[in-house]
CSV table of C-alpha atoms in Angstrom, one decimal:
chain,number,residue,atom,x,y,z
A,1,MET,CA,-79.9,3.1,-96.6
A,2,ARG,CA,-80.7,5.8,-94.0
A,3,LYS,CA,-84.0,5.8,-92.2
A,4,TYR,CA,-85.8,9.0,-91.2
A,5,ILE,CA,-88.6,10.2,-89.0
A,6,THR,CA,-89.9,13.8,-89.0
A,7,PHE,CA,-91.4,15.6,-86.0
A,8,ILE,CA,-93.4,18.7,-86.9
A,9,GLY,CA,-94.4,20.8,-83.8
A,10,LEU,CA,-91.8,18.8,-81.8
A,11,LEU,CA,-92.0,16.3,-79.0
A,12,ALA,CA,-91.9,18.0,-75.6
A,13,CYS,CA,-89.7,15.2,-74.2
A,14,PHE,CA,-87.0,15.7,-76.8
A,15,VAL,CA,-86.3,19.2,-75.4
A,16,THR,CA,-84.4,17.6,-72.6
A,17,SER,CA,-81.7,16.6,-75.0
A,18,ALA,CA,-81.7,18.7,-78.2
A,19,GLN,CA,-83.7,22.0,-78.3
A,20,ASN,CA,-82.8,23.6,-75.0
A,21,ILE,CA,-80.9,26.4,-73.3
A,22,ASN,CA,-77.6,25.4,-75.0
A,23,ASP,CA,-79.1,26.1,-78.4
A,24,VAL,CA,-80.3,29.5,-77.3
A,25,LEU,CA,-76.9,30.5,-76.0
A,26,ARG,CA,-75.1,29.1,-79.0
A,27,TYR,CA,-77.0,31.3,-81.5
A,28,SER,CA,-77.4,34.3,-79.3
A,29,SER,CA,-73.7,35.0,-78.9
A,30,GLU,CA,-71.6,36.7,-81.6
A,31,ASN,CA,-67.9,36.2,-81.1
A,32,LEU,CA,-65.6,39.0,-82.1
A,33,GLN,CA,-65.0,38.5,-85.8
A,34,GLY,CA,-64.9,41.1,-88.6
A,35,SER,CA,-62.1,43.0,-90.4
A,36,ALA,CA,-58.6,43.1,-89.1
A,37,ARG,CA,-58.9,46.7,-87.9
A,38,PHE,CA,-62.2,45.9,-86.2
A,39,GLN,CA,-60.7,43.0,-84.3
A,40,ALA,CA,-57.5,44.8,-83.4
A,41,MET,CA,-59.5,47.5,-81.6
A,42,GLY,CA,-61.7,45.1,-79.7
A,43,GLY,CA,-64.7,45.8,-81.8
A,44,ALA,CA,-65.2,49.2,-80.1
A,45,PHE,CA,-66.7,51.0,-83.2
A,46,GLY,CA,-70.1,52.0,-82.0
A,47,SER,CA,-69.5,55.8,-82.3
A,48,LEU,CA,-66.7,55.6,-84.9
A,49,GLY,CA,-68.0,53.8,-88.0
A,50,GLY,CA,-65.6,53.9,-91.0
A,51,ASP,CA,-65.3,50.1,-91.1
A,52,LEU,CA,-67.7,47.6,-92.7
A,53,SER,CA,-67.6,45.3,-89.7
A,54,ALA,CA,-68.7,48.3,-87.6
A,55,LEU,CA,-72.1,47.9,-89.1
A,56,ASN,CA,-72.5,44.9,-86.7
A,57,ILE,CA,-72.4,47.4,-83.8
A,58,ASN,CA,-74.0,50.6,-85.3
A,59,PRO,CA,-75.5,50.7,-88.8
A,60,ALA,CA,-75.0,54.5,-89.0
A,61,GLY,CA,-71.2,53.8,-89.3
A,62,SER,CA,-71.3,53.5,-93.1
A,63,ALA,CA,-72.3,57.2,-93.4
A,64,VAL,CA,-68.8,58.1,-92.1
A,65,PHE,CA,-67.3,56.8,-95.3
A,66,ASN,CA,-66.1,59.6,-97.6
A,67,ASN,CA,-65.8,57.3,-100.6
A,68,GLY,CA,-66.7,53.9,-101.8
A,69,LEU,CA,-64.6,50.9,-100.7
A,70,PHE,CA,-64.1,47.2,-100.8
A,71,SER,CA,-62.8,45.1,-97.9
A,72,ILE,CA,-61.9,41.5,-97.4
A,73,SER,CA,-60.4,39.7,-94.4
A,74,GLY,CA,-59.2,36.1,-93.7
A,75,THR,CA,-58.7,34.6,-90.2
A,76,ASN,CA,-56.7,31.7,-88.9
A,77,TYR,CA,-58.7,30.4,-85.9
A,78,SER,CA,-56.6,28.6,-83.2
A,79,ARG,CA,-58.4,27.0,-80.3
A,80,ASN,CA,-56.7,25.5,-77.2
A,81,THR,CA,-58.8,23.7,-74.6
A,82,ASP,CA,-57.6,22.4,-71.3
A,83,SER,CA,-60.0,20.0,-69.5
A,84,ASP,CA,-60.0,18.8,-65.9
A,85,TYR,CA,-62.3,15.9,-65.1
A,86,ASN,CA,-62.0,14.6,-61.6
A,87,GLY,CA,-58.3,15.5,-61.6
A,88,THR,CA,-57.4,14.0,-65.0
A,89,LEU,CA,-56.0,16.7,-67.3
A,90,ASN,CA,-56.4,16.7,-71.1
A,91,ASN,CA,-55.5,19.2,-73.9
A,92,SER,CA,-57.1,19.7,-77.3
A,93,LYS,CA,-56.1,21.9,-80.1
A,94,ASN,CA,-57.8,22.9,-83.4
A,95,ASN,CA,-56.8,25.2,-86.2
A,96,ASN,CA,-58.5,26.3,-89.4
A,97,PHE,CA,-58.5,29.2,-91.8
A,98,ASP,CA,-61.5,31.0,-93.3
A,99,ILE,CA,-62.5,34.1,-95.3
A,100,ASN,CA,-64.5,35.6,-92.5
A,101,GLN,CA,-65.4,39.1,-93.9
A,102,VAL,CA,-66.0,40.5,-97.4
A,103,GLY,CA,-68.1,43.6,-98.3
A,104,GLY,CA,-68.3,46.9,-100.0
A,105,ALA,CA,-69.9,50.3,-99.8
A,106,PHE,CA,-71.0,53.0,-102.3
A,107,VAL,CA,-71.2,56.7,-101.2
A,108,PHE,CA,-73.5,59.2,-103.1
A,109,LYS,CA,-72.8,62.8,-102.1
A,110,SER,CA,-75.5,65.4,-102.5
A,111,THR,CA,-75.2,67.8,-105.4
A,112,ASP,CA,-77.6,70.3,-103.8
A,113,PRO,CA,-75.5,72.9,-101.8
A,114,ASP,CA,-78.6,73.9,-99.8
A,115,SER,CA,-79.5,70.4,-98.6
A,116,LYS,CA,-78.6,69.4,-95.1
A,117,TRP,CA,-78.6,65.7,-96.2
A,118,ARG,CA,-75.0,65.5,-97.2
A,119,LYS,CA,-74.6,62.0,-98.5
A,120,LEU,CA,-76.2,58.5,-98.7
A,121,SER,CA,-74.2,55.3,-98.2
A,122,LEU,CA,-75.3,51.9,-99.4
A,123,ALA,CA,-73.3,48.9,-98.1
A,124,VAL,CA,-73.4,45.1,-98.1
A,125,ASN,CA,-71.2,43.0,-95.9
A,126,TYR,CA,-70.7,39.3,-95.1
A,127,ASP,CA,-69.3,38.4,-91.7
A,128,VAL,CA,-68.7,35.1,-89.9
A,129,VAL,CA,-70.1,36.1,-86.5
A,130,GLN,CA,-69.4,32.7,-84.9
A,131,ASN,CA,-67.0,30.0,-86.0
A,132,PHE,CA,-68.0,26.7,-84.3
A,133,ASP,CA,-65.0,24.5,-85.4
A,134,ASP,CA,-63.6,22.8,-82.3
A,135,ARG,CA,-62.3,19.5,-80.9
A,136,ILE,CA,-62.5,18.7,-77.2
A,137,THR,CA,-61.1,15.6,-75.5
A,138,THR,CA,-62.1,14.8,-71.9
A,139,SER,CA,-61.3,11.6,-70.0
A,140,GLY,CA,-61.0,10.4,-66.5
A,141,ARG,CA,-62.3,8.2,-63.7
A,142,SER,CA,-65.7,8.6,-62.0
A,143,ASN,CA,-68.2,6.7,-59.8
A,144,GLU,CA,-71.1,7.6,-62.2
A,145,ALA,CA,-71.6,5.5,-65.3
A,146,ILE,CA,-74.0,5.8,-68.3
A,147,ASP,CA,-76.4,3.3,-66.7
A,148,ASN,CA,-77.7,6.3,-64.7
A,149,TYR,CA,-78.5,8.1,-67.9
A,150,PHE,CA,-80.7,5.3,-69.2
A,151,LEU,CA,-82.3,4.7,-65.8
A,152,ASP,CA,-83.4,8.4,-65.6
A,153,PHE,CA,-85.1,8.2,-69.0
A,154,ALA,CA,-86.6,4.7,-68.4
A,155,ASP,CA,-88.3,5.5,-65.1
A,156,GLY,CA,-92.1,5.2,-65.5
A,157,ILE,CA,-92.0,3.7,-69.0
A,158,SER,CA,-93.5,0.2,-69.5
A,159,VAL,CA,-91.0,-2.3,-70.8
A,160,GLU,CA,-93.3,-3.9,-73.4
A,161,PRO,CA,-93.0,-1.1,-76.0
A,162,LEU,CA,-89.2,-1.4,-75.6
A,163,ARG,CA,-89.2,-5.0,-76.9
A,164,LEU,CA,-89.0,-5.7,-80.6
A,165,GLN,CA,-92.4,-6.4,-82.1
A,166,GLY,CA,-92.7,-9.2,-84.7
A,167,ASN,CA,-90.2,-8.9,-87.4
A,168,GLU,CA,-89.3,-5.3,-86.9
A,169,THR,CA,-85.6,-4.3,-86.9
A,170,ILE,CA,-83.9,-2.5,-84.1
A,171,GLY,CA,-83.8,0.7,-86.2
A,172,GLU,CA,-87.5,0.5,-87.1
A,173,ALA,CA,-88.4,0.0,-83.5
A,174,TYR,CA,-86.2,3.0,-82.5
A,175,LEU,CA,-88.0,5.3,-85.0
A,176,ASP,CA,-91.5,4.0,-84.1
A,177,ILE,CA,-90.9,4.7,-80.4
A,178,GLY,CA,-89.8,8.3,-81.2
A,179,ALA,CA,-92.8,9.0,-83.4
A,180,THR,CA,-95.5,11.4,-82.3
A,181,ASN,CA,-97.7,8.5,-81.2
A,182,GLY,CA,-94.9,6.8,-79.4
A,183,LEU,CA,-92.8,7.5,-76.4
A,184,GLY,CA,-90.6,10.2,-77.9
A,185,PHE,CA,-87.0,10.9,-77.0
A,186,ASN,CA,-87.3,9.5,-73.5
A,187,GLY,CA,-88.6,6.3,-74.8
A,188,GLN,CA,-85.8,6.1,-77.4
A,189,GLN,CA,-83.2,6.4,-74.7
A,190,ALA,CA,-84.9,3.8,-72.5
A,191,PHE,CA,-85.1,1.5,-75.5
A,192,LEU,CA,-81.4,1.8,-76.2
A,193,GLY,CA,-80.4,1.2,-72.6
A,194,PHE,CA,-82.7,-1.9,-72.4
A,195,GLN,CA,-81.7,-3.4,-75.8
A,196,ALA,CA,-78.0,-2.8,-75.1
A,197,GLY,CA,-78.4,-4.9,-71.9
A,198,ILE,CA,-77.4,-2.0,-69.6
A,199,ILE,CA,-80.8,-1.8,-67.8
A,200,ASP,CA,-83.6,-4.3,-67.1
A,201,PRO,CA,-87.1,-4.0,-65.6
A,202,GLU,CA,-87.9,-5.0,-62.0
A,203,ALA,CA,-89.6,-8.4,-61.8
A,204,ASP,CA,-92.6,-7.0,-59.9
A,205,ASP,CA,-92.9,-3.6,-61.7
A,206,ASP,CA,-92.2,-3.3,-65.4
A,207,THR,CA,-92.1,0.5,-65.2
A,208,SER,CA,-89.1,0.5,-62.7
A,209,TYR,CA,-85.6,-0.5,-63.8
A,210,PHE,CA,-82.3,-1.6,-62.3
A,211,SER,CA,-78.8,-1.4,-63.6
A,212,ASN,CA,-76.8,-4.4,-64.9
A,213,ALA,CA,-73.7,-2.4,-64.2
A,214,ASN,CA,-72.0,-3.3,-60.9
A,215,TYR,CA,-69.0,-1.1,-60.3
A,216,GLN,CA,-67.1,1.1,-57.9
A,217,THR,CA,-65.3,3.2,-60.5
A,218,VAL,CA,-65.6,3.7,-64.3
A,219,ASP,CA,-63.1,4.9,-66.9
A,220,GLN,CA,-64.6,7.4,-69.3
A,221,ASP,CA,-63.5,9.0,-72.5
A,222,PHE,CA,-65.6,11.8,-74.1
A,223,ARG,CA,-64.6,13.3,-77.5
A,224,GLN,CA,-66.5,16.1,-79.1
A,225,THR,CA,-66.0,17.3,-82.7
A,226,ILE,CA,-67.8,20.4,-83.9
A,227,SER,CA,-67.8,22.2,-87.2
A,228,GLY,CA,-69.9,25.0,-88.7
A,229,TYR,CA,-70.6,28.7,-88.6
A,230,ASN,CA,-73.1,31.4,-88.0
A,231,SER,CA,-72.7,33.9,-90.8
A,232,LYS,CA,-74.4,37.3,-91.2
A,233,PHE,CA,-75.1,39.1,-94.5
A,234,THR,CA,-75.9,42.7,-93.9
A,235,VAL,CA,-77.7,45.1,-96.3
A,236,ASN,CA,-77.2,48.6,-95.0
A,237,ALA,CA,-78.2,52.2,-95.8
A,238,ALA,CA,-77.0,55.3,-93.9
A,239,THR,CA,-77.1,59.0,-94.3
A,240,GLN,CA,-75.3,62.1,-93.0
A,241,TYR,CA,-77.3,65.1,-91.9
A,242,GLY,CA,-75.5,68.4,-91.6
A,243,ASP,CA,-71.9,68.2,-90.3
A,244,ASN,CA,-72.5,66.3,-87.1
A,245,PHE,CA,-75.2,63.6,-87.4
A,246,TYR,CA,-75.3,60.2,-89.0
A,247,PHE,CA,-78.2,57.7,-89.1
A,248,GLY,CA,-78.4,54.2,-90.4
A,249,ALA,CA,-80.4,51.0,-90.6
A,250,SER,CA,-79.5,47.4,-91.6
A,251,LEU,CA,-81.3,44.2,-92.5
A,252,ASN,CA,-79.3,41.2,-91.3
A,253,PHE,CA,-79.7,37.7,-92.8
A,254,HIS,CA,-78.1,34.8,-90.9
A,255,THR,CA,-77.2,31.3,-92.1
A,256,ILE,CA,-76.6,28.5,-89.6
A,257,GLN,CA,-74.6,25.3,-90.1
A,258,TYR,CA,-73.7,23.3,-87.0
A,259,ASP,CA,-72.4,19.8,-86.9
A,260,ARG,CA,-71.6,18.1,-83.6
A,261,LEU,CA,-70.4,14.5,-83.0
A,262,ASN,CA,-70.2,13.3,-79.4
A,263,ARG,CA,-68.4,10.0,-78.8
A,264,TYR,CA,-68.6,8.5,-75.4
A,265,ASP,CA,-66.8,5.4,-74.3
A,266,GLU,CA,-66.6,3.8,-70.9
A,267,SER,CA,-65.2,0.7,-69.3
A,268,LEU,CA,-65.6,-0.8,-65.9
A,269,THR,CA,-64.8,-4.0,-64.0
A,270,ASP,CA,-68.0,-5.8,-62.8
A,271,THR,CA,-67.6,-6.1,-59.0
A,272,ASP,CA,-69.5,-9.5,-59.0
A,273,THR,CA,-67.9,-11.3,-62.0
A,274,GLN,CA,-64.7,-9.3,-62.3
A,275,GLU,CA,-65.4,-9.1,-66.1
A,276,LEU,CA,-64.8,-6.0,-68.2
A,277,ARG,CA,-67.9,-4.2,-69.3
A,278,THR,CA,-67.7,-1.6,-72.1
A,279,VAL,CA,-70.2,0.8,-73.7
A,280,ALA,CA,-69.8,3.0,-76.7
A,281,PHE,CA,-72.4,5.7,-77.2
A,282,ASP,CA,-72.4,8.2,-80.1
A,283,ASN,CA,-74.7,11.2,-80.7
A,284,LEU,CA,-74.7,13.2,-83.9
A,285,LEU,CA,-76.5,16.5,-84.3
A,286,VAL,CA,-76.6,18.4,-87.6
A,287,THR,CA,-78.4,21.8,-87.5
A,288,GLU,CA,-79.2,24.0,-90.5
A,289,GLY,CA,-81.2,27.1,-90.7
A,290,THR,CA,-81.6,30.8,-91.3
A,291,GLY,CA,-82.3,33.9,-89.3
A,292,PHE,CA,-83.3,37.5,-89.7
A,293,SER,CA,-82.8,40.7,-87.6
A,294,LEU,CA,-82.8,44.4,-88.1
A,295,SER,CA,-80.8,47.2,-86.5
A,296,LEU,CA,-81.0,51.0,-86.2
A,297,GLY,CA,-78.3,53.4,-85.1
A,298,ALA,CA,-77.1,57.0,-84.9
A,299,ILE,CA,-73.8,58.8,-84.4
A,300,ALA,CA,-73.3,62.4,-83.3
A,301,LYS,CA,-70.2,64.6,-83.3
A,302,VAL,CA,-70.4,66.6,-80.0
A,303,ASN,CA,-67.4,68.7,-81.0
A,304,ASP,CA,-64.2,68.3,-82.9
A,305,VAL,CA,-63.0,65.5,-80.5
A,306,ILE,CA,-66.0,63.7,-78.9
A,307,ARG,CA,-68.4,61.4,-80.8
A,308,VAL,CA,-71.3,59.5,-79.2
A,309,GLY,CA,-73.3,56.7,-80.7
A,310,ALA,CA,-76.4,54.6,-79.9
A,311,SER,CA,-77.8,51.5,-81.6
A,312,TYR,CA,-80.4,48.9,-81.3
A,313,GLN,CA,-80.3,45.4,-82.7
A,314,SER,CA,-83.7,43.6,-82.7
A,315,PRO,CA,-84.1,40.0,-81.7
A,316,THR,CA,-82.9,37.5,-84.2
A,317,TRP,CA,-85.6,35.1,-85.4
A,318,TYR,CA,-84.2,31.7,-86.4
A,319,ARG,CA,-85.9,28.9,-88.2
A,320,LEU,CA,-83.8,25.7,-87.6
A,321,THR,CA,-83.9,22.0,-88.5
A,322,ASP,CA,-82.1,19.4,-86.4
A,323,ASN,CA,-81.1,16.1,-87.8
A,324,PHE,CA,-80.3,13.9,-84.8
A,325,SER,CA,-79.0,10.3,-84.8
A,326,GLN,CA,-77.6,7.9,-82.2
A,327,GLY,CA,-75.5,4.8,-82.1
A,328,ILE,CA,-74.7,2.4,-79.2
A,329,ASP,CA,-72.9,-0.8,-78.6
A,330,SER,CA,-71.9,-2.8,-75.4
A,331,ASN,CA,-70.6,-6.1,-74.4
A,332,TYR,CA,-73.2,-6.6,-71.6
A,333,PRO,CA,-74.4,-10.3,-71.5
A,334,ASN,CA,-78.1,-9.2,-71.4
A,335,LYS,CA,-77.7,-7.7,-74.9
A,336,GLU,CA,-79.4,-9.6,-77.7
A,337,SER,CA,-76.8,-11.4,-79.8
A,338,SER,CA,-78.4,-9.8,-83.0
A,339,PHE,CA,-78.3,-6.3,-81.5
A,340,ASN,CA,-76.6,-3.9,-84.0
A,341,PHE,CA,-77.2,-0.1,-83.6
A,342,PHE,CA,-73.9,1.7,-84.1
A,343,ASP,CA,-74.2,3.3,-87.6
A,344,LEU,CA,-75.9,6.6,-86.9
A,345,ASN,CA,-78.3,5.9,-89.9
A,346,TYR,CA,-81.6,6.3,-88.1
A,347,ILE,CA,-82.3,10.0,-88.1
A,348,ASN,CA,-84.9,12.1,-86.1
A,349,ILE,CA,-85.7,15.4,-87.8
A,350,PHE,CA,-87.0,18.3,-85.8
A,351,ASP,CA,-88.2,21.8,-87.0
A,352,TYR,CA,-88.3,24.6,-84.5
A,353,GLN,CA,-87.6,28.3,-84.0
A,354,ILE,CA,-85.5,30.4,-81.6
A,355,LYS,CA,-85.9,34.1,-80.8
A,356,THR,CA,-82.7,35.6,-79.4
A,357,PRO,CA,-83.0,38.7,-77.2
A,358,GLY,CA,-82.5,42.2,-78.6
A,359,LYS,CA,-79.4,44.3,-77.8
A,360,VAL,CA,-78.7,48.0,-77.1
A,361,THR,CA,-75.3,49.6,-77.4
A,362,GLY,CA,-74.1,53.0,-76.2
A,363,SER,CA,-70.7,54.3,-77.4
A,364,ILE,CA,-68.4,57.3,-76.9
A,365,ALA,CA,-65.1,58.0,-78.7
A,366,ALA,CA,-62.4,60.7,-78.7
A,367,VAL,CA,-60.8,61.4,-82.1
A,368,PHE,CA,-57.6,63.3,-81.9
A,369,GLY,CA,-57.4,64.6,-85.5
A,370,LYS,CA,-55.1,62.4,-87.6
A,371,SER,CA,-53.0,61.3,-84.6
A,372,GLY,CA,-55.3,58.6,-83.2
A,373,LEU,CA,-58.5,57.8,-81.3
A,374,LEU,CA,-59.9,56.1,-78.2
A,375,SER,CA,-63.3,54.4,-78.2
A,376,ILE,CA,-65.5,52.7,-75.6
A,377,ASP,CA,-68.7,50.6,-76.2
A,378,TYR,CA,-71.2,49.3,-73.7
A,379,GLY,CA,-73.7,46.7,-74.7
A,380,TYR,CA,-76.7,45.3,-72.8
A,381,GLN,CA,-78.6,42.1,-73.7
A,382,ASP,CA,-81.2,40.4,-71.4
A,383,MET,CA,-80.6,36.7,-72.1
A,384,SER,CA,-83.6,35.7,-69.9
A,385,ASN,CA,-85.9,36.9,-72.7
A,386,ALA,CA,-84.7,34.3,-75.2
A,387,GLU,CA,-87.3,31.8,-76.4
A,388,LEU,CA,-87.7,28.5,-78.0
A,389,ARG,CA,-90.7,28.4,-80.3
A,390,PRO,CA,-93.5,27.6,-80.9
A,391,THR,CA,-94.3,28.7,-77.3
A,392,SER,CA,-97.5,26.8,-77.4
A,393,ASP,CA,-95.5,23.6,-77.2
A,394,SER,CA,-95.7,22.3,-73.6
A,395,GLY,CA,-92.1,21.2,-73.6
A,396,PHE,CA,-90.9,24.5,-74.9
A,397,ALA,CA,-93.0,26.3,-72.2
A,398,ASP,CA,-91.1,24.4,-69.5
A,399,GLU,CA,-87.8,25.0,-71.1
A,400,ASN,CA,-88.5,28.7,-71.6
A,401,GLN,CA,-89.4,29.0,-68.0
A,402,PHE,CA,-86.1,27.3,-67.2
A,403,ILE,CA,-84.3,29.8,-69.5
A,404,SER,CA,-85.9,32.8,-67.9
A,405,GLU,CA,-84.9,31.6,-64.4
A,406,SER,CA,-81.4,30.5,-65.3
A,407,LEU,CA,-80.2,33.3,-67.6
A,408,ALA,CA,-79.6,36.9,-66.8
A,409,ALA,CA,-78.8,40.2,-68.4
A,410,VAL,CA,-75.4,40.4,-70.0
A,411,SER,CA,-73.3,43.6,-70.0
A,412,SER,CA,-70.3,43.8,-72.3
A,413,ILE,CA,-67.6,46.4,-72.6
A,414,ARG,CA,-65.3,47.0,-75.6
A,415,ILE,CA,-62.4,49.4,-75.5
A,416,GLY,CA,-60.2,50.2,-78.5
A,417,GLY,CA,-57.5,52.6,-79.4
A,418,GLU,CA,-55.4,53.6,-82.5
A,419,TYR,CA,-52.3,55.7,-82.8
A,420,ARG,CA,-51.0,56.8,-86.2
A,421,ILE,CA,-47.4,57.4,-87.1
A,422,GLN,CA,-47.5,58.7,-90.7
A,423,ARG,CA,-48.7,55.8,-92.8
A,424,VAL,CA,-48.5,53.2,-89.9
A,425,SER,CA,-51.4,52.7,-87.4
A,426,LEU,CA,-50.8,50.9,-84.1
A,427,ARG,CA,-54.0,49.4,-82.5
A,428,ALA,CA,-55.0,47.7,-79.3
A,429,GLY,CA,-58.3,46.6,-77.7
A,430,TYR,CA,-59.9,44.9,-74.7
A,431,ARG,CA,-63.2,43.0,-74.5
A,432,TYR,CA,-65.2,41.9,-71.5
A,433,GLU,CA,-68.5,40.0,-71.5
A,434,GLN,CA,-70.5,38.8,-68.5
A,435,SER,CA,-71.6,35.2,-68.1
A,436,PRO,CA,-75.1,34.7,-69.5
A,437,TYR,CA,-76.0,32.6,-66.4
A,438,GLU,CA,-77.6,34.1,-63.3
A,439,SER,CA,-75.1,32.1,-61.2
A,440,GLY,CA,-72.1,32.5,-63.5
A,441,ASN,CA,-71.0,28.9,-62.7
A,442,ILE,CA,-71.7,27.0,-65.9
A,443,VAL,CA,-70.2,29.6,-68.3
A,444,GLY,CA,-67.8,32.1,-66.9
A,445,ASP,CA,-67.1,35.7,-67.9
A,446,LEU,CA,-65.3,36.2,-71.2
A,447,ASN,CA,-62.1,38.3,-71.3
A,448,GLY,CA,-60.2,39.2,-74.4
A,449,ILE,CA,-57.3,41.3,-75.6
A,450,SER,CA,-56.3,42.3,-79.1
A,451,GLY,CA,-53.7,44.2,-81.0
A,452,GLY,CA,-52.6,44.9,-84.5
A,453,LEU,CA,-51.2,47.3,-87.0
A,454,GLY,CA,-52.1,48.7,-90.4
A,455,TYR,CA,-50.2,50.4,-93.3
A,456,ASN,CA,-51.9,52.9,-95.5
A,457,PHE,CA,-50.8,52.9,-99.1
A,458,GLY,CA,-53.0,55.9,-100.0
A,459,ARG,CA,-55.9,54.3,-101.9
A,460,SER,CA,-55.6,51.0,-100.1
A,461,ARG,CA,-54.7,49.7,-96.6
A,462,LEU,CA,-53.3,46.4,-95.3
A,463,ASP,CA,-54.1,45.4,-91.7
A,464,LEU,CA,-53.0,42.7,-89.3
A,465,ALA,CA,-54.7,41.8,-86.0
A,466,VAL,CA,-54.2,39.2,-83.2
A,467,ASN,CA,-57.2,38.6,-81.0
A,468,ARG,CA,-57.2,36.4,-77.9
A,469,THR,CA,-60.2,35.5,-75.7
A,470,GLU,CA,-60.4,33.2,-72.6
A,471,GLN,CA,-63.4,31.7,-70.9
A,472,ASP,CA,-64.1,28.8,-68.4
A,473,VAL,CA,-67.0,26.4,-69.1
A,474,LEU,CA,-68.4,23.4,-67.3
A,475,GLN,CA,-69.0,20.5,-69.7
A,476,TYR,CA,-71.5,17.8,-68.9
A,477,PHE,CA,-71.3,14.6,-71.0
A,478,PHE,CA,-75.1,14.2,-70.9
A,479,ASP,CA,-78.1,16.2,-69.8
A,480,THR,CA,-78.8,13.7,-67.0
A,481,GLY,CA,-77.2,10.7,-65.3
A,482,ILE,CA,-73.6,11.7,-65.1
A,483,ASN,CA,-73.7,14.8,-62.9
A,484,THR,CA,-70.0,15.6,-62.5
A,485,PRO,CA,-68.8,18.0,-65.2
A,486,ALA,CA,-65.4,18.6,-66.6
A,487,LEU,CA,-63.9,22.1,-66.2
A,488,LEU,CA,-62.9,23.5,-69.6
A,489,ASN,CA,-60.6,26.4,-70.1
A,490,ASN,CA,-61.1,27.7,-73.7
A,491,VAL,CA,-58.5,30.0,-75.2
A,492,ASN,CA,-59.2,31.2,-78.7
A,493,THR,CA,-56.5,33.1,-80.7
A,494,ASN,CA,-57.4,34.6,-84.0
A,495,VAL,CA,-54.9,36.0,-86.5
A,496,THR,CA,-56.5,38.1,-89.2
A,497,ILE,CA,-55.2,39.8,-92.3
A,498,GLY,CA,-57.4,42.3,-94.1
A,499,TYR,CA,-57.2,44.4,-97.2
A,500,THR,CA,-59.2,47.5,-98.0
A,501,LEU,CA,-59.4,49.3,-101.3
A,502,ASN,CA,-60.9,52.8,-101.7
A,503,PHE,CA,-62.4,53.9,-104.9
């Protein structure tokens, strides 16, 4: 039977492992999803509209519709990750298919010939703005082992609370240490390292520890399996004023599901005894939650060719719950013979909030009649304004300070074009997004190219898109202890088919 402990208001010390800058970045970014036409043109729809996924950029876009419509899209996600850890190369692949967009719009045209308000458009749309499904394998040889991880957390903690008290089980002791009147996450990590026999206290100071691992090199294997999504359900209203102006607003409702299992295994030869020492350490994080944001936008026709657009997306306010569990096993001789903690059944539950920064977008497009178009969007989002909440929590205050110092403003550029040959449309796009980090080292810039085509049947349209993005990322096995990262090169290739019906 699973055991649980709930933290309301959060432990400051847990921030170092769970609620941190990585969560802020994960839920602040929206990867290029949407309809096939939207993806094929790089998402550059800020001054165009005319596509349900364009509402993610500018909510005024639905007022461009001349009639009601229904749209649905399905995407095959293909991820390829090359990792380099101290010169050892690995490759991981992951494929999955999902219905990533579905929505519809109704257009009500004015019956008053004297009114400048020409029409009202009401739309609803569901988009998967981030698909988290991924598998990453990293392995290699290093001179840093997991004993450093446990030593970092144990420093300054008395050993007595890390011993089993009376008849309590290993799981009960783990949850008691993590409770609000206990030692929190730091204490739990020290407890696991001590109970697994990896670290022990110094004889003359029970708050200082030494490692039972004697080694020169260690073989490491790290496997990460991720599944889940960040979806957005948009309720939109937009209107056309005169012949040249469009205004719109949207309410956006997010749903988060994020599951991540990290499996770490290491083996080393003890330099004193020449015996093989092994450790297996698993960490499972399951996050669920909801979010809300709103957006405003406008589009203007400057003349028969040029259109400009501007939009604002408010911060997104997320309410999230983390379910976090750990499992560890080792063959160290100091480990108690009855030690058994490798089932991930003891769960810490944390409730918290994230506020992602707002975003502004400016757009310009040239529409060449029925022959084609060219569109450019520029987006700006200051990631240093992201926050973990409640801000009154001392641990979050420290982490928010770290976020404001580490992250920077992000500029993004999207360029898209379309050329029509009778019923056939040929499309291409380019996407660039700056690293959210001030230094740009941990996460690199993102570059993407896309292309596709569509066929217009008259009342309906069938579209195909291929979208490829590439980004370099540094992956650390843990937040502390093992300080050498693996270099990951992530290549995501999405193939999307969409169908649109006009009515």
